[in-house]
PDB file of N, CA and C in Angstrom:
ATOM      1  N   MET A  28      -6.468  67.707 -26.022  1.00  0.00           N
ATOM      2  CA  MET A  28      -5.086  68.534 -26.464  1.00  0.00           C
ATOM      3  C   MET A  28      -4.047  67.968 -25.328  1.00  0.00           C
ATOM      4  N   GLY A  29      -4.650  67.290 -24.342  1.00  0.00           N
ATOM      5  CA  GLY A  29      -4.070  67.411 -22.814  1.00  0.00           C
ATOM      6  C   GLY A  29      -3.690  66.065 -23.140  1.00  0.00           C
ATOM      7  N   ARG A  30      -3.767  64.919 -24.103  1.00  0.00           N
ATOM      8  CA  ARG A  30      -3.552  64.012 -23.931  1.00  0.00           C
ATOM      9  C   ARG A  30      -2.465  63.503 -25.416  1.00  0.00           C
ATOM     10  N   THR A  31      -2.812  64.632 -26.369  1.00  0.00           N
ATOM     11  CA  THR A  31      -1.991  64.790 -27.366  1.00  0.00           C
ATOM     12  C   THR A  31      -0.581  65.230 -26.911  1.00  0.00           C
ATOM     13  N   MET A  32      -0.769  65.906 -26.201  1.00  0.00           N
ATOM     14  CA  MET A  32       1.184  66.567 -25.742  1.00  0.00           C
ATOM     15  C   MET A  32       1.598  66.205 -24.159  1.00  0.00           C
ATOM     16  N   LEU A  33       0.595  65.121 -23.939  1.00  0.00           N
ATOM     17  CA  LEU A  33       1.904  64.292 -23.348  1.00  0.00           C
ATOM     18  C   LEU A  33       2.117  63.657 -23.804  1.00  0.00           C
ATOM     19  N   ILE A  34       1.285  62.734 -25.180  1.00  0.00           N
ATOM     20  CA  ILE A  34       2.719  61.496 -25.604  1.00  0.00           C
ATOM     21  C   ILE A  34       3.924  61.884 -26.022  1.00  0.00           C
ATOM     22  N   ARG A  35       3.021  62.825 -27.126  1.00  0.00           N
ATOM     23  CA  ARG A  35       3.752  63.732 -28.571  1.00  0.00           C
ATOM     24  C   ARG A  35       5.633  64.078 -27.390  1.00  0.00           C
ATOM     25  N   HIS A  36       5.699  63.973 -25.893  1.00  0.00           N
ATOM     26  CA  HIS A  36       7.143  64.657 -25.151  1.00  0.00           C
ATOM     27  C   HIS A  36       7.361  63.933 -24.802  1.00  0.00           C
ATOM     28  N   SER A  37       6.232  62.721 -24.117  1.00  0.00           N
ATOM     29  CA  SER A  37       6.646  61.454 -23.402  1.00  0.00           C
ATOM     30  C   SER A  37       7.058  60.274 -23.674  1.00  0.00           C
ATOM     31  N   GLN A  38       7.240  59.907 -25.251  1.00  0.00           N
ATOM     32  CA  GLN A  38       6.772  58.964 -25.840  1.00  0.00           C
ATOM     33  C   GLN A  38       8.123  57.786 -26.425  1.00  0.00           C
ATOM     34  N   PRO A  39       9.110  57.526 -25.127  1.00  0.00           N
ATOM     35  CA  PRO A  39      10.067  57.030 -25.794  1.00  0.00           C
ATOM     36  C   PRO A  39       9.880  55.946 -26.871  1.00  0.00           C
ATOM     37  N   ALA A  40      10.578  55.988 -27.905  1.00  0.00           N
ATOM     38  CA  ALA A  40      11.120  55.246 -29.174  1.00  0.00           C
ATOM     39  C   ALA A  40      10.964  53.492 -29.264  1.00  0.00           C
ATOM     40  N   SER A  41      11.604  53.185 -27.827  1.00  0.00           N
ATOM     41  CA  SER A  41      11.392  51.993 -27.832  1.00  0.00           C
ATOM     42  C   SER A  41      10.484  51.616 -27.010  1.00  0.00           C
ATOM     43  N   GLN A  42      10.015  51.630 -25.654  1.00  0.00           N
ATOM     44  CA  GLN A  42       8.816  51.476 -25.422  1.00  0.00           C
ATOM     45  C   GLN A  42       7.052  53.057 -25.971  1.00  0.00           C
ATOM     46  N   PRO A  43       6.549  51.589 -27.462  1.00  0.00           N
ATOM     47  CA  PRO A  43       4.871  52.998 -26.278  1.00  0.00           C
ATOM     48  C   PRO A  43       3.820  52.791 -26.759  1.00  0.00           C
ATOM     49  N   GLY A  44       4.016  51.732 -26.228  1.00  0.00           N
ATOM     50  CA  GLY A  44       3.276  51.278 -25.975  1.00  0.00           C
ATOM     51  C   GLY A  44       2.862  51.275 -24.886  1.00  0.00           C
ATOM     52  N   VAL A  45       3.957  51.212 -23.864  1.00  0.00           N
ATOM     53  CA  VAL A  45       3.634  51.867 -21.668  1.00  0.00           C
ATOM     54  C   VAL A  45       3.665  53.381 -22.043  1.00  0.00           C
ATOM     55  N   VAL A  46       3.264  54.373 -22.723  1.00  0.00           N
ATOM     56  CA  VAL A  46       3.028  55.560 -22.698  1.00  0.00           C
ATOM     57  C   VAL A  46       2.196  55.796 -23.232  1.00  0.00           C
ATOM     58  N   ARG A  47       1.482  55.420 -23.872  1.00  0.00           N
ATOM     59  CA  ARG A  47       0.196  55.349 -24.172  1.00  0.00           C
ATOM     60  C   ARG A  47      -0.581  54.470 -22.798  1.00  0.00           C
ATOM     61  N   GLU A  48      -0.465  53.868 -22.610  1.00  0.00           N
ATOM     62  CA  GLU A  48      -1.044  52.681 -21.990  1.00  0.00           C
ATOM     63  C   GLU A  48      -1.289  53.695 -20.359  1.00  0.00           C
ATOM     64  N   GLU A  49       0.166  54.461 -20.124  1.00  0.00           N
ATOM     65  CA  GLU A  49      -0.224  56.013 -18.588  1.00  0.00           C
ATOM     66  C   GLU A  49      -0.739  56.836 -19.670  1.00  0.00           C
ATOM     67  N   VAL A  50      -1.176  56.581 -20.555  1.00  0.00           N
ATOM     68  CA  VAL A  50      -1.883  58.796 -21.483  1.00  0.00           C
ATOM     69  C   VAL A  50      -3.174  57.249 -21.472  1.00  0.00           C
ATOM     70  N   GLY A  51      -3.655  56.801 -21.379  1.00  0.00           N
ATOM     71  CA  GLY A  51      -5.511  56.225 -20.282  1.00  0.00           C
ATOM     72  C   GLY A  51      -5.048  56.070 -19.518  1.00  0.00           C
ATOM     73  N   LEU A  52      -3.942  55.693 -18.612  1.00  0.00           N
ATOM     74  CA  LEU A  52      -4.808  56.037 -17.301  1.00  0.00           C
ATOM     75  C   LEU A  52      -4.768  57.520 -16.711  1.00  0.00           C
ATOM     76  N   VAL A  53      -4.230  58.238 -17.847  1.00  0.00           N
ATOM     77  CA  VAL A  53      -4.131  60.101 -17.107  1.00  0.00           C
ATOM     78  C   VAL A  53      -5.898  59.978 -17.103  1.00  0.00           C
ATOM     79  N   TRP A  54      -6.424  59.786 -18.680  1.00  0.00           N
ATOM     80  CA  TRP A  54      -7.390  59.977 -18.996  1.00  0.00           C
ATOM     81  C   TRP A  54      -8.103  59.704 -18.462  1.00  0.00           C
ATOM     82  N   LYS A  55      -8.525  58.351 -18.113  1.00  0.00           N
ATOM     83  CA  LYS A  55      -9.255  57.232 -16.273  1.00  0.00           C
ATOM     84  C   LYS A  55      -9.479  58.517 -15.711  1.00  0.00           C
ATOM     85  N   ARG A  56      -8.342  58.746 -15.368  1.00  0.00           N
ATOM     86  CA  ARG A  56      -8.245  59.294 -14.788  1.00  0.00           C
ATOM     87  C   ARG A  56      -9.245  61.041 -13.985  1.00  0.00           C
ATOM     88  N   GLU A  57      -8.633  62.298 -15.172  1.00  0.00           N
ATOM     89  CA  GLU A  57      -9.245  62.911 -15.529  1.00  0.00           C
ATOM     90  C   GLU A  57     -11.068  63.041 -16.297  1.00  0.00           C
ATOM     91  N   GLU A  58     -11.113  62.057 -16.987  1.00  0.00           N
ATOM     92  CA  GLU A  58     -12.412  61.396 -16.395  1.00  0.00           C
ATOM     93  C   GLU A  58     -13.261  61.522 -15.631  1.00  0.00           C
ATOM     94  N   LYS A  59     -13.621  60.348 -14.509  1.00  0.00           N
ATOM     95  CA  LYS A  59     -13.602  59.762 -12.761  1.00  0.00           C
ATOM     96  C   LYS A  59     -13.347  60.989 -11.787  1.00  0.00           C
ATOM     97  N   ALA A  60     -12.468  62.102 -12.243  1.00  0.00           N
ATOM     98  CA  ALA A  60     -12.716  63.859 -12.035  1.00  0.00           C
ATOM     99  C   ALA A  60     -14.232  64.321 -12.093  1.00  0.00           C
ATOM    100  N   LYS A  61     -14.275  64.880 -13.786  1.00  0.00           N
ATOM    101  CA  LYS A  61     -14.863  64.937 -13.272  1.00  0.00           C
ATOM    102  C   LYS A  61     -16.157  64.474 -13.582  1.00  0.00           C
ATOM    103  N   GLU A  62     -16.735  63.022 -13.409  1.00  0.00           N
ATOM    104  CA  GLU A  62     -17.204  62.540 -13.309  1.00  0.00           C
ATOM    105  C   GLU A  62     -18.415  62.699 -11.828  1.00  0.00           C
ATOM    106  N   LYS A  63     -16.754  63.186 -11.033  1.00  0.00           N
ATOM    107  CA  LYS A  63     -16.856  63.094  -9.255  1.00  0.00           C
ATOM    108  C   LYS A  63     -17.593  64.674  -8.976  1.00  0.00           C
ATOM    109  N   LYS A  64     -16.741  65.348 -10.080  1.00  0.00           N
ATOM    110  CA  LYS A  64     -17.291  66.761 -10.262  1.00  0.00           C
ATOM    111  C   LYS A  64     -18.691  67.542 -10.793  1.00  0.00           C
ATOM    112  N   LYS A  65     -19.256  66.151 -11.376  1.00  0.00           N
ATOM    113  CA  LYS A  65     -20.851  66.025 -11.886  1.00  0.00           C
ATOM    114  C   LYS A  65     -21.756  65.875 -10.467  1.00  0.00           C
ATOM    115  N   LYS A  66     -20.915  64.956 -10.196  1.00  0.00           N
ATOM    116  CA  LYS A  66     -21.915  64.457  -8.705  1.00  0.00           C
ATOM    117  C   LYS A  66     -22.526  65.201  -7.505  1.00  0.00           C
ATOM    118  N   GLU A  67     -20.993  65.760  -7.046  1.00  0.00           N
ATOM    119  CA  GLU A  67     -20.842  67.441  -6.432  1.00  0.00           C
ATOM    120  C   GLU A  67     -21.699  68.442  -6.501  1.00  0.00           C
ATOM    121  N   GLU A  68     -22.054  68.445  -8.551  1.00  0.00           N
ATOM    122  CA  GLU A  68     -22.487  69.521  -8.469  1.00  0.00           C
ATOM    123  C   GLU A  68     -24.390  69.876  -8.515  1.00  0.00           C
ATOM    124  N   LYS A  69     -24.273  67.648  -8.978  1.00  0.00           N
ATOM    125  CA  LYS A  69     -25.829  67.207  -8.435  1.00  0.00           C
ATOM    126  C   LYS A  69     -25.982  67.514  -7.142  1.00  0.00           C
ATOM    127  N   GLU A  70     -25.117  66.966  -6.572  1.00  0.00           N
ATOM    128  CA  GLU A  70     -25.265  67.142  -5.110  1.00  0.00           C
ATOM    129  C   GLU A  70     -26.141  68.982  -4.319  1.00  0.00           C
ATOM    130  N   LYS A  71     -25.051  69.765  -4.509  1.00  0.00           N
ATOM    131  CA  LYS A  71     -25.236  71.019  -4.028  1.00  0.00           C
ATOM    132  C   LYS A  71     -26.417  71.879  -4.584  1.00  0.00           C
ATOM    133  N   GLU A  72     -26.676  71.188  -6.479  1.00  0.00           N
ATOM    134  CA  GLU A  72     -28.210  71.962  -6.072  1.00  0.00           C
ATOM    135  C   GLU A  72     -29.395  71.487  -5.572  1.00  0.00           C
ATOM    136  N   LYS A  73     -29.061  69.880  -5.744  1.00  0.00           N
ATOM    137  CA  LYS A  73     -30.612  69.070  -4.887  1.00  0.00           C
ATOM    138  C   LYS A  73     -30.605  70.023  -3.729  1.00  0.00           C
ATOM    139  N   GLU A  74     -29.453  70.295  -2.683  1.00  0.00           N
ATOM    140  CA  GLU A  74     -29.388  70.670  -1.407  1.00  0.00           C
ATOM    141  C   GLU A  74     -30.091  72.358  -1.848  1.00  0.00           C
ATOM    142  N   GLU A  75     -29.334  72.627  -2.384  1.00  0.00           N
ATOM    143  CA  GLU A  75     -29.460  74.117  -2.176  1.00  0.00           C
ATOM    144  C   GLU A  75     -30.926  74.437  -2.755  1.00  0.00           C
ATOM    145  N   LYS A  76     -32.234  73.612  -3.489  1.00  0.00           N
ATOM    146  CA  LYS A  76     -33.685  73.019  -4.031  1.00  0.00           C
ATOM    147  C   LYS A  76     -34.060  73.031  -2.640  1.00  0.00           C
ATOM    148  N   GLU A  77     -33.356  71.939  -1.986  1.00  0.00           N
ATOM    149  CA  GLU A  77     -34.557  71.586  -0.714  1.00  0.00           C
ATOM    150  C   GLU A  77     -34.414  72.913   0.452  1.00  0.00           C
ATOM    151  N   GLU A  78     -33.370  73.329   0.659  1.00  0.00           N
ATOM    152  CA  GLU A  78     -32.860  74.908   1.172  1.00  0.00           C
ATOM    153  C   GLU A  78     -34.071  75.565   1.043  1.00  0.00           C
ATOM    154  N   LYS A  79     -34.243  75.605  -0.334  1.00  0.00           N
ATOM    155  CA  LYS A  79     -34.722  76.978  -0.761  1.00  0.00           C
ATOM    156  C   LYS A  79     -36.473  76.821  -0.825  1.00  0.00           C
ATOM    157  N   GLU A  80     -37.155  75.077  -0.830  1.00  0.00           N
ATOM    158  CA  GLU A  80     -37.738  74.278   0.062  1.00  0.00           C
ATOM    159  C   GLU A  80     -38.598  74.849   0.947  1.00  0.00           C
ATOM    160  N   GLU A  81     -37.068  74.454   1.781  1.00  0.00           N
ATOM    161  CA  GLU A  81     -38.142  74.450   3.512  1.00  0.00           C
ATOM    162  C   GLU A  81     -38.495  75.884   3.660  1.00  0.00           C
ATOM    163  N   LYS A  82     -37.417  77.545   2.987  1.00  0.00           N
ATOM    164  CA  LYS A  82     -37.654  78.798   3.644  1.00  0.00           C
ATOM    165  C   LYS A  82     -38.864  78.638   2.464  1.00  0.00           C
ATOM    166  N   GLU A  83     -39.073  78.118   2.188  1.00  0.00           N
ATOM    167  CA  GLU A  83     -40.341  78.604   1.562  1.00  0.00           C
ATOM    168  C   GLU A  83     -42.179  77.972   1.885  1.00  0.00           C
ATOM    169  N   GLU A  84     -41.365  76.927   3.134  1.00  0.00           N
ATOM    170  CA  GLU A  84     -42.899  76.146   3.291  1.00  0.00           C
ATOM    171  C   GLU A  84     -42.528  77.031   5.163  1.00  0.00           C
ATOM    172  N   LYS A  85     -41.066  77.119   5.306  1.00  0.00           N
ATOM    173  CA  LYS A  85     -41.117  78.023   6.938  1.00  0.00           C
ATOM    174  C   LYS A  85     -41.671  80.021   6.374  1.00  0.00           C
ATOM    175  N   ALA A  86     -41.814  80.672   5.435  1.00  0.00           N
ATOM    176  CA  ALA A  86     -42.749  81.450   4.802  1.00  0.00           C
ATOM    177  C   ALA A  86     -44.306  80.887   5.407  1.00  0.00           C
ATOM    178  N   LYS A  87     -44.272  79.514   4.394  1.00  0.00           N
ATOM    179  CA  LYS A  87     -46.066  79.716   4.313  1.00  0.00           C
ATOM    180  C   LYS A  87     -46.393  79.361   6.254  1.00  0.00           C
ATOM    181  N   GLU A  88     -46.145  78.483   6.518  1.00  0.00           N
ATOM    182  CA  GLU A  88     -46.569  78.465   7.940  1.00  0.00           C
ATOM    183  C   GLU A  88     -46.035  80.110   8.792  1.00  0.00           C
ATOM    184  N   LYS A  89     -45.070  80.308   8.719  1.00  0.00           N
ATOM    185  CA  LYS A  89     -45.521  82.152   9.209  1.00  0.00           C
ATOM    186  C   LYS A  89     -46.354  82.847   8.913  1.00  0.00           C
ATOM    187  N   LYS A  90     -46.898  82.566   7.226  1.00  0.00           N
ATOM    188  CA  LYS A  90     -48.266  83.830   6.823  1.00  0.00           C
ATOM    189  C   LYS A  90     -49.468  83.025   7.729  1.00  0.00           C
ATOM    190  N   LYS A  91     -49.665  80.993   7.909  1.00  0.00           N
ATOM    191  CA  LYS A  91     -51.300  80.608   7.582  1.00  0.00           C
ATOM    192  C   LYS A  91     -50.454  81.453  10.103  1.00  0.00           C
ATOM    193  N   GLU A  92     -49.855  81.716  10.198  1.00  0.00           N
ATOM    194  CA  GLU A  92     -49.200  82.677  12.344  1.00  0.00           C
ATOM    195  C   GLU A  92     -50.492  82.968  11.892  1.00  0.00           C
ATOM    196  N   LYS A  93     -49.279  84.199  11.665  1.00  0.00           N
ATOM    197  CA  LYS A  93     -50.523  85.886  11.285  1.00  0.00           C
ATOM    198  C   LYS A  93     -50.728  85.798  11.167  1.00  0.00           C
ATOM    199  N   GLU A  94     -52.160  84.656   9.846  1.00  0.00           N
ATOM    200  CA  GLU A  94     -53.804  85.087   9.169  1.00  0.00           C
ATOM    201  C   GLU A  94     -54.312  84.739  10.517  1.00  0.00           C
ATOM    202  N   LYS A  95     -53.961  83.606  11.667  1.00  0.00           N
ATOM    203  CA  LYS A  95     -54.204  83.007  12.748  1.00  0.00           C
ATOM    204  C   LYS A  95     -55.220  84.073  14.164  1.00  0.00           C
ATOM    205  N   GLU A  96     -53.751  84.720  13.840  1.00  0.00           N
ATOM    206  CA  GLU A  96     -52.967  85.918  14.262  1.00  0.00           C
ATOM    207  C   GLU A  96     -54.408  86.890  14.512  1.00  0.00           C
ATOM    208  N   GLU A  97     -54.514  87.228  12.743  1.00  0.00           N
ATOM    209  CA  GLU A  97     -55.110  88.293  12.738  1.00  0.00           C
ATOM    210  C   GLU A  97     -56.596  87.923  13.315  1.00  0.00           C
ATOM    211  N   GLU A  98     -57.465  86.201  12.751  1.00  0.00           N
ATOM    212  CA  GLU A  98     -58.124  86.501  12.816  1.00  0.00           C
ATOM    213  C   GLU A  98     -58.764  86.303  13.722  1.00  0.00           C
ATOM    214  N   LYS A  99     -57.741  85.936  14.987  1.00  0.00           N
ATOM    215  CA  LYS A  99     -58.324  85.658  16.352  1.00  0.00           C
ATOM    216  C   LYS A  99     -58.282  87.736  17.115  1.00  0.00           C
ATOM    217  N   ALA A 100     -57.827  88.084  15.844  1.00  0.00           N
ATOM    218  CA  ALA A 100     -58.309  89.655  17.258  1.00  0.00           C
ATOM    219  C   ALA A 100     -58.963  90.390  16.369  1.00  0.00           C
ATOM    220  N   LYS A 101     -60.263  90.119  14.767  1.00  0.00           N
ATOM    221  CA  LYS A 101     -60.998  90.392  14.483  1.00  0.00           C
ATOM    222  C   LYS A 101     -62.607  89.177  15.636  1.00  0.00           C
ATOM    223  N   GLU A 102     -62.274  89.132  15.637  1.00  0.00           N
ATOM    224  CA  GLU A 102     -62.479  87.724  16.323  1.00  0.00           C
ATOM    225  C   GLU A 102     -63.541  88.733  18.425  1.00  0.00           C
ATOM    226  N   LYS A 103     -62.034  88.541  18.846  1.00  0.00           N
ATOM    227  CA  LYS A 103     -61.706  89.329  20.013  1.00  0.00           C
ATOM    228  C   LYS A 103     -62.526  90.915  19.325  1.00  0.00           C
ATOM    229  N   LYS A 104     -62.207  90.884  19.033  1.00  0.00           N
ATOM    230  CA  LYS A 104     -63.420  92.757  18.573  1.00  0.00           C
ATOM    231  C   LYS A 104     -64.673  92.995  18.427  1.00  0.00           C
ATOM    232  N   LYS A 105     -64.741  92.145  17.608  1.00  0.00           N
ATOM    233  CA  LYS A 105     -65.537  91.744  16.663  1.00  0.00           C
ATOM    234  C   LYS A 105     -66.729  91.076  18.661  1.00  0.00           C
ATOM    235  N   LYS A 106     -66.540  90.072  19.077  1.00  0.00           N
ATOM    236  CA  LYS A 106     -66.708  90.082  21.011  1.00  0.00           C
ATOM    237  C   LYS A 106     -66.853  91.210  21.602  1.00  0.00           C
ATOM    238  N   GLU A 107     -65.399  92.203  22.122  1.00  0.00           N
ATOM    239  CA  GLU A 107     -65.816  93.332  22.606  1.00  0.00           C
ATOM    240  C   GLU A 107     -66.950  94.431  21.816  1.00  0.00           C
ATOM    241  N   GLU A 108     -67.279  94.572  20.410  1.00  0.00           N
ATOM    242  CA  GLU A 108     -68.140  95.266  19.697  1.00  0.00           C
ATOM    243  C   GLU A 108     -69.413  94.830  20.055  1.00  0.00           C
ATOM    244  N   LYS A 109     -69.793  92.928  20.481  1.00  0.00           N
ATOM    245  CA  LYS A 109     -71.083  92.970  20.690  1.00  0.00           C
ATOM    246  C   LYS A 109     -70.964  93.344  22.764  1.00  0.00           C
ATOM    247  N   ALA A 110     -69.835  92.814  22.931  1.00  0.00           N
ATOM    248  CA  ALA A 110     -70.377  93.322  24.570  1.00  0.00           C
ATOM    249  C   ALA A 110     -71.058  95.085  24.808  1.00  0.00           C
ATOM    250  N   LYS A 111     -70.293  96.079  24.031  1.00  0.00           N
ATOM    251  CA  LYS A 111     -70.624  96.690  24.268  1.00  0.00           C
ATOM    252  C   LYS A 111     -71.551  97.773  24.271  1.00  0.00           C
ATOM    253  N   GLU A 112     -72.236  96.917  22.576  1.00  0.00           N
ATOM    254  CA  GLU A 112     -73.894  97.352  22.084  1.00  0.00           C
ATOM    255  C   GLU A 112     -74.703  96.532  23.568  1.00  0.00           C
ATOM    256  N   LYS A 113     -75.059  95.582  23.771  1.00  0.00           N
ATOM    257  CA  LYS A 113     -75.041  95.433  25.186  1.00  0.00           C
ATOM    258  C   LYS A 113     -75.803  95.617  26.096  1.00  0.00           C
ATOM    259  N   LYS A 114     -74.564  96.416  27.203  1.00  0.00           N
ATOM    260  CA  LYS A 114     -74.010  97.822  27.914  1.00  0.00           C
ATOM    261  C   LYS A 114     -75.380  98.834  27.800  1.00  0.00           C
ATOM    262  N   LYS A 115     -75.128  99.095  25.763  1.00  0.00           N
ATOM    263  CA  LYS A 115     -75.966  99.587  25.726  1.00  0.00           C
ATOM    264  C   LYS A 115     -77.133 100.318  25.865  1.00  0.00           C
ATOM    265  N   LYS A 116     -78.015  98.790  25.394  1.00  0.00           N
ATOM    266  CA  LYS A 116     -79.089  98.761  25.232  1.00  0.00           C
ATOM    267  C   LYS A 116     -79.745  98.589  26.966  1.00  0.00           C
ATOM    268  N   LYS A 117     -78.582  97.802  27.546  1.00  0.00           N
ATOM    269  CA  LYS A 117     -79.244  97.363  29.078  1.00  0.00           C
ATOM    270  C   LYS A 117     -78.890  99.008  29.442  1.00  0.00           C
ATOM    271  N   GLU A 118     -78.594  99.889  29.573  1.00  0.00           N
ATOM    272  CA  GLU A 118     -78.594 101.686  29.766  1.00  0.00           C
ATOM    273  C   GLU A 118     -79.944 102.190  29.247  1.00  0.00           C
ATOM    274  N   LYS A 119     -79.794 101.537  28.180  1.00  0.00           N
ATOM    275  CA  LYS A 119     -81.084 102.427  27.752  1.00  0.00           C
ATOM    276  C   LYS A 119     -82.734 102.331  28.264  1.00  0.00           C
ATOM    277  N   GLU A 120     -82.174 100.319  28.414  1.00  0.00           N
ATOM    278  CA  GLU A 120     -83.702 100.045  29.677  1.00  0.00           C
ATOM    279  C   GLU A 120     -83.971 100.573  31.245  1.00  0.00           C
TER     280      GLU A 120
END
């Protein structure tokens, strides 16, 4: 729609080819701008996806660390219980 309006309003009778050429240039600029915008959107989506993946990875690492800590705590508890049982056995003897 923008192109047809530009032709209607700015087309002199003596030089119709010149205006059409300018309109073509305007159209090319518009197309380039659209392509640039699409590229920027794709890059932005890609960056967001990477950030999301990084967050998920960090969350997994934290979860693993937490599980390791819980495992260590369980092992420590077991050792303490074994030590208590040994003490009881020694006291009985």
